[in-house]
Amino acid sequence: MINRNSRYFGIEYSACLNRIAAQLSAKRGLTLTENAHLFALLNLTLSDSLIACWDSKYRYVFWRPITAIRAGLTPSDAEWVPWLDFFQERHSRSSRVPVGPLLDEWSSGFILAAAFGENADFSLTSEVRPGTTRSFPSFSDATAEIADARVFGGIHFRTSCMRANDLGIAVARYVSRHAMRARGDDRDDED
């Protein structure tokens, strides 16, 4: 099951998260104004989390499992490839801290949970396994499964996933407090 789930999440996360938001919006019957606010906040958060992700990758250059195993301090294995090796060429050139898709997932999960509740159930159809649909009872369950898939697939360490969680939530909290505020909202901008 782990290998199947690892391949399942080889998707374009921003588009996927917008589809989840559309699915939940339709289910809840949000108005045009509510949708405009939700999608603006969601995509602003995704953009900011992408900036935070790449800033962190270049600031904290840290190796991925492929580098650690092939040239690490422990007995190395120059032939080792991650199970998710179809990403190898793209992933091997960038630092692995934090995990970009998880940063997107955690930051958007925060926004979507604020709009629909943490336990909003949704379904997701795989882009790499056509016809395969998975259902999730909550945003945190989906995010935990994505983290497991990336760790068990051999392209990230668990600590990278945890750091992505922290950074994603921090970005989403900041955006929630400071962006898309109602006209006349004079809350303090200092945090």
GROMACS .gro file of N, CA and C in nm, residues 5-90:
model
  258
    5ASN      N    1   0.063   0.433  -0.272
    5ASN     CA    2   0.034   0.569  -0.227
    5ASN      C    3   0.144   0.666  -0.266
    6SER      N    4   0.268   0.621  -0.266
    6SER     CA    5   0.378   0.708  -0.304
    6SER      C    6   0.362   0.755  -0.448
    7ARG      N    7   0.335   0.665  -0.537
    7ARG     CA    8   0.315   0.702  -0.678
    7ARG      C    9   0.189   0.785  -0.697
    8TYR      N   10   0.088   0.761  -0.615
    8TYR     CA   11  -0.039   0.832  -0.627
    8TYR      C   12  -0.020   0.982  -0.618
    9PHE      N   13   0.074   1.027  -0.535
    9PHE     CA   14   0.089   1.169  -0.510
    9PHE      C   15   0.191   1.237  -0.599
   10GLY      N   16   0.220   1.184  -0.715
   10GLY     CA   17   0.305   1.253  -0.812
   10GLY      C   18   0.219   1.349  -0.892
   11ILE      N   19   0.173   1.455  -0.826
   11ILE     CA   20   0.073   1.544  -0.885
   11ILE      C   21   0.120   1.689  -0.881
   12GLU      N   22   0.049   1.774  -0.950
   12GLU     CA   23   0.070   1.919  -0.947
   12GLU      C   24  -0.015   1.972  -0.832
   13TYR      N   25   0.051   2.007  -0.723
   13TYR     CA   26  -0.020   2.035  -0.599
   13TYR      C   27  -0.108   2.158  -0.601
   14SER      N   28  -0.065   2.267  -0.660
   14SER     CA   29  -0.147   2.389  -0.659
   14SER      C   30  -0.280   2.366  -0.730
   15ALA      N   31  -0.276   2.304  -0.845
   15ALA     CA   32  -0.399   2.275  -0.918
   15ALA      C   33  -0.487   2.179  -0.839
   16CYS      N   34  -0.425   2.080  -0.779
   16CYS     CA   35  -0.498   1.982  -0.699
   16CYS      C   36  -0.568   2.049  -0.580
   17LEU      N   37  -0.498   2.139  -0.513
   17LEU     CA   38  -0.556   2.206  -0.396
   17LEU      C   39  -0.670   2.297  -0.436
   18ASN      N   40  -0.661   2.358  -0.552
   18ASN     CA   41  -0.772   2.439  -0.603
   18ASN      C   42  -0.892   2.351  -0.637
   19ARG      N   43  -0.868   2.231  -0.689
   19ARG     CA   44  -0.980   2.138  -0.716
   19ARG      C   45  -1.047   2.094  -0.587
   20ILE      N   46  -0.967   2.070  -0.482
   20ILE     CA   47  -1.025   2.034  -0.352
   20ILE      C   48  -1.111   2.149  -0.301
   21ALA      N   49  -1.060   2.271  -0.310
   21ALA     CA   50  -1.137   2.388  -0.265
   21ALA      C   51  -1.267   2.400  -0.345
   22ALA      N   52  -1.262   2.378  -0.476
   22ALA     CA   53  -1.382   2.387  -0.559
   22ALA      C   54  -1.483   2.279  -0.520
   23GLN      N   55  -1.432   2.159  -0.493
   23GLN     CA   56  -1.518   2.048  -0.452
   23GLN      C   57  -1.591   2.082  -0.322
   24LEU      N   58  -1.516   2.131  -0.224
   24LEU     CA   59  -1.577   2.164  -0.094
   24LEU      C   60  -1.668   2.286  -0.104
   25SER      N   61  -1.630   2.381  -0.187
   25SER     CA   62  -1.713   2.500  -0.207
   25SER      C   63  -1.849   2.462  -0.267
   26ALA      N   64  -1.846   2.375  -0.367
   26ALA     CA   65  -1.971   2.330  -0.429
   26ALA      C   66  -2.057   2.254  -0.329
   27LYS      N   67  -1.993   2.169  -0.250
   27LYS     CA   68  -2.065   2.090  -0.151
   27LYS      C   69  -2.133   2.180  -0.047
   28ARG      N   70  -2.067   2.289  -0.010
   28ARG     CA   71  -2.120   2.381   0.091
   28ARG      C   72  -2.206   2.493   0.032
   29GLY      N   73  -2.206   2.507  -0.100
   29GLY     CA   74  -2.286   2.609  -0.165
   29GLY      C   75  -2.240   2.752  -0.137
   30LEU      N   76  -2.109   2.775  -0.142
   30LEU     CA   77  -2.057   2.910  -0.118
   30LEU      C   78  -2.104   3.006  -0.227
   31THR      N   79  -2.120   3.131  -0.190
   31THR     CA   80  -2.160   3.234  -0.284
   31THR      C   81  -2.041   3.275  -0.370
   32LEU      N   82  -2.068   3.354  -0.473
   32LEU     CA   83  -1.960   3.405  -0.558
   32LEU      C   84  -1.860   3.487  -0.476
   33THR      N   85  -1.909   3.571  -0.388
   33THR     CA   86  -1.820   3.653  -0.304
   33THR      C   87  -1.738   3.566  -0.211
   34GLU      N   88  -1.801   3.468  -0.148
   34GLU     CA   89  -1.728   3.376  -0.060
   34GLU      C   90  -1.621   3.299  -0.136
   35ASN      N   91  -1.655   3.255  -0.259
   35ASN     CA   92  -1.557   3.184  -0.342
   35ASN      C   93  -1.442   3.275  -0.381
   36ALA      N   94  -1.473   3.398  -0.417
   36ALA     CA   95  -1.366   3.492  -0.456
   36ALA      C   96  -1.269   3.510  -0.340
   37HIS      N   97  -1.321   3.526  -0.221
   37HIS     CA   98  -1.236   3.543  -0.103
   37HIS      C   99  -1.155   3.416  -0.075
   38LEU      N  100  -1.222   3.303  -0.077
   38LEU     CA  101  -1.155   3.175  -0.049
   38LEU      C  102  -1.041   3.149  -0.147
   39PHE      N  103  -1.069   3.160  -0.277
   39PHE     CA  104  -0.967   3.127  -0.376
   39PHE      C  105  -0.854   3.229  -0.379
   40ALA      N  106  -0.885   3.355  -0.352
   40ALA     CA  107  -0.779   3.456  -0.343
   40ALA      C  108  -0.689   3.426  -0.224
   41LEU      N  109  -0.747   3.396  -0.110
   41LEU     CA  110  -0.669   3.366   0.010
   41LEU      C  111  -0.588   3.238  -0.008
   42LEU      N  112  -0.650   3.136  -0.066
   42LEU     CA  113  -0.582   3.009  -0.090
   42LEU      C  114  -0.461   3.028  -0.181
   43ASN      N  115  -0.481   3.096  -0.293
   43ASN     CA  116  -0.373   3.109  -0.390
   43ASN      C  117  -0.266   3.207  -0.347
   44LEU      N  118  -0.302   3.307  -0.270
   44LEU     CA  119  -0.202   3.396  -0.212
   44LEU      C  120  -0.115   3.316  -0.114
   45THR      N  121  -0.178   3.232  -0.035
   45THR     CA  122  -0.105   3.146   0.058
   45THR      C  123  -0.013   3.050  -0.016
   46LEU      N  124  -0.063   2.989  -0.124
   46LEU     CA  125   0.021   2.899  -0.203
   46LEU      C  126   0.141   2.974  -0.263
   47SER      N  127   0.119   3.094  -0.310
   47SER     CA  128   0.230   3.173  -0.366
   47SER      C  129   0.332   3.208  -0.260
   48ASP      N  130   0.284   3.252  -0.144
   48ASP     CA  131   0.377   3.285  -0.036
   48ASP      C  132   0.450   3.163   0.016
   49SER      N  133   0.384   3.049   0.021
   49SER     CA  134   0.452   2.929   0.069
   49SER      C  135   0.557   2.883  -0.031
   50LEU      N  136   0.534   2.904  -0.160
   50LEU     CA  137   0.634   2.871  -0.260
   50LEU      C  138   0.759   2.958  -0.243
   51ILE      N  139   0.738   3.086  -0.217
   51ILE     CA  140   0.851   3.176  -0.193
   51ILE      C  141   0.927   3.133  -0.067
   52ALA      N  142   0.854   3.104   0.040
   52ALA     CA  143   0.918   3.061   0.165
   52ALA      C  144   0.993   2.930   0.145
   53CYS      N  145   0.937   2.841   0.066
   53CYS     CA  146   1.000   2.711   0.040
   53CYS      C  147   1.136   2.730  -0.027
   54TRP      N  148   1.139   2.802  -0.137
   54TRP     CA  149   1.265   2.817  -0.210
   54TRP      C  150   1.364   2.902  -0.135
   55ASP      N  151   1.317   2.999  -0.058
   55ASP     CA  152   1.407   3.075   0.027
   55ASP      C  153   1.476   2.981   0.126
   56SER      N  154   1.399   2.892   0.187
   56SER     CA  155   1.455   2.796   0.283
   56SER      C  156   1.548   2.697   0.217
   57LYS      N  157   1.512   2.649   0.099
   57LYS     CA  158   1.598   2.552   0.030
   57LYS      C  159   1.736   2.610   0.003
   58TYR      N  160   1.742   2.736  -0.037
   58TYR     CA  161   1.872   2.796  -0.066
   58TYR      C  162   1.944   2.844   0.059
   59ARG      N  163   1.869   2.872   0.163
   59ARG     CA  164   1.933   2.914   0.288
   59ARG      C  165   1.989   2.795   0.364
   60TYR      N  166   1.914   2.686   0.370
   60TYR     CA  167   1.955   2.568   0.447
   60TYR      C  168   1.985   2.453   0.352
   61VAL      N  169   2.085   2.468   0.271
   61VAL     CA  170   2.119   2.363   0.175
   61VAL      C  171   2.148   2.234   0.253
   62PHE      N  172   2.066   2.135   0.231
   62PHE     CA  173   2.078   2.009   0.302
   62PHE      C  174   2.049   1.896   0.205
   63TRP      N  175   2.119   1.789   0.220
   63TRP     CA  176   2.106   1.681   0.124
   63TRP      C  177   1.976   1.602   0.135
   64ARG      N  178   1.947   1.535   0.025
   64ARG     CA  179   1.832   1.445   0.016
   64ARG      C  180   1.880   1.303   0.046
   65PRO      N  181   1.786   1.210   0.064
   65PRO     CA  182   1.828   1.071   0.087
   65PRO      C  183   1.921   1.017  -0.021
   66ILE      N  184   1.896   1.053  -0.147
   66ILE     CA  185   1.982   1.001  -0.255
   66ILE      C  186   2.127   1.043  -0.235
   67THR      N  187   2.150   1.166  -0.194
   67THR     CA  188   2.286   1.213  -0.171
   67THR      C  189   2.345   1.148  -0.047
   68ALA      N  190   2.266   1.140   0.058
   68ALA     CA  191   2.314   1.081   0.184
   68ALA      C  192   2.353   0.935   0.165
   69ILE      N  193   2.274   0.863   0.089
   69ILE     CA  194   2.301   0.719   0.071
   69ILE      C  195   2.415   0.696  -0.027
   70ARG      N  196   2.418   0.774  -0.134
   70ARG     CA  197   2.523   0.753  -0.235
   70ARG      C  198   2.660   0.801  -0.190
   71ALA      N  199   2.664   0.908  -0.112
   71ALA     CA  200   2.796   0.965  -0.076
   71ALA      C  201   2.804   0.999   0.072
   72GLY      N  202   2.724   0.936   0.153
   72GLY     CA  203   2.717   0.971   0.294
   72GLY      C  204   2.834   0.922   0.376
   73LEU      N  205   2.826   0.950   0.504
   73LEU     CA  206   2.931   0.912   0.597
   73LEU      C  207   2.923   0.765   0.636
   74THR      N  208   2.806   0.706   0.620
   74THR     CA  209   2.789   0.563   0.649
   74THR      C  210   2.828   0.486   0.524
   75PRO      N  211   2.830   0.356   0.529
   75PRO     CA  212   2.862   0.282   0.406
   75PRO      C  213   2.771   0.329   0.292
   76SER      N  214   2.832   0.370   0.183
   76SER     CA  215   2.754   0.428   0.073
   76SER      C  216   2.713   0.322  -0.029
   77ASP      N  217   2.617   0.358  -0.110
   77ASP     CA  218   2.569   0.273  -0.217
   77ASP      C  219   2.549   0.362  -0.340
   78ALA      N  220   2.649   0.366  -0.426
   78ALA     CA  221   2.649   0.457  -0.541
   78ALA      C  222   2.539   0.427  -0.641
   79GLU      N  223   2.480   0.310  -0.634
   79GLU     CA  224   2.376   0.271  -0.730
   79GLU      C  225   2.235   0.292  -0.678
   80TRP      N  226   2.221   0.332  -0.553
   80TRP     CA  227   2.088   0.344  -0.492
   80TRP      C  228   2.005   0.451  -0.562
   81VAL      N  229   1.879   0.421  -0.586
   81VAL     CA  230   1.784   0.520  -0.638
   81VAL      C  231   1.658   0.514  -0.553
   82PRO      N  232   1.594   0.628  -0.532
   82PRO     CA  233   1.471   0.628  -0.455
   82PRO      C  234   1.361   0.553  -0.529
   83TRP      N  235   1.264   0.500  -0.454
   83TRP     CA  236   1.154   0.430  -0.518
   83TRP      C  237   1.080   0.526  -0.611
   84LEU      N  238   1.069   0.650  -0.571
   84LEU     CA  239   1.007   0.751  -0.657
   84LEU      C  240   1.114   0.809  -0.750
   85ASP      N  241   1.185   0.724  -0.821
   85ASP     CA  242   1.297   0.770  -0.903
   85ASP      C  243   1.254   0.845  -1.028
   86PHE      N  244   1.125   0.847  -1.060
   86PHE     CA  245   1.083   0.926  -1.174
   86PHE      C  246   1.098   1.075  -1.145
   87PHE      N  247   1.118   1.112  -1.017
   87PHE     CA  248   1.143   1.250  -0.979
   87PHE      C  249   1.293   1.278  -0.964
   88GLN      N  250   1.374   1.178  -0.974
   88GLN     CA  251   1.515   1.189  -0.937
   88GLN      C  252   1.586   1.307  -1.002
   89GLU      N  253   1.574   1.324  -1.130
   89GLU     CA  254   1.648   1.430  -1.199
   89GLU      C  255   1.609   1.567  -1.144
   90ARG      N  256   1.480   1.590  -1.125
   90ARG     CA  257   1.435   1.719  -1.074
   90ARG      C  258   1.474   1.737  -0.929
   0.00000   0.00000   0.00000
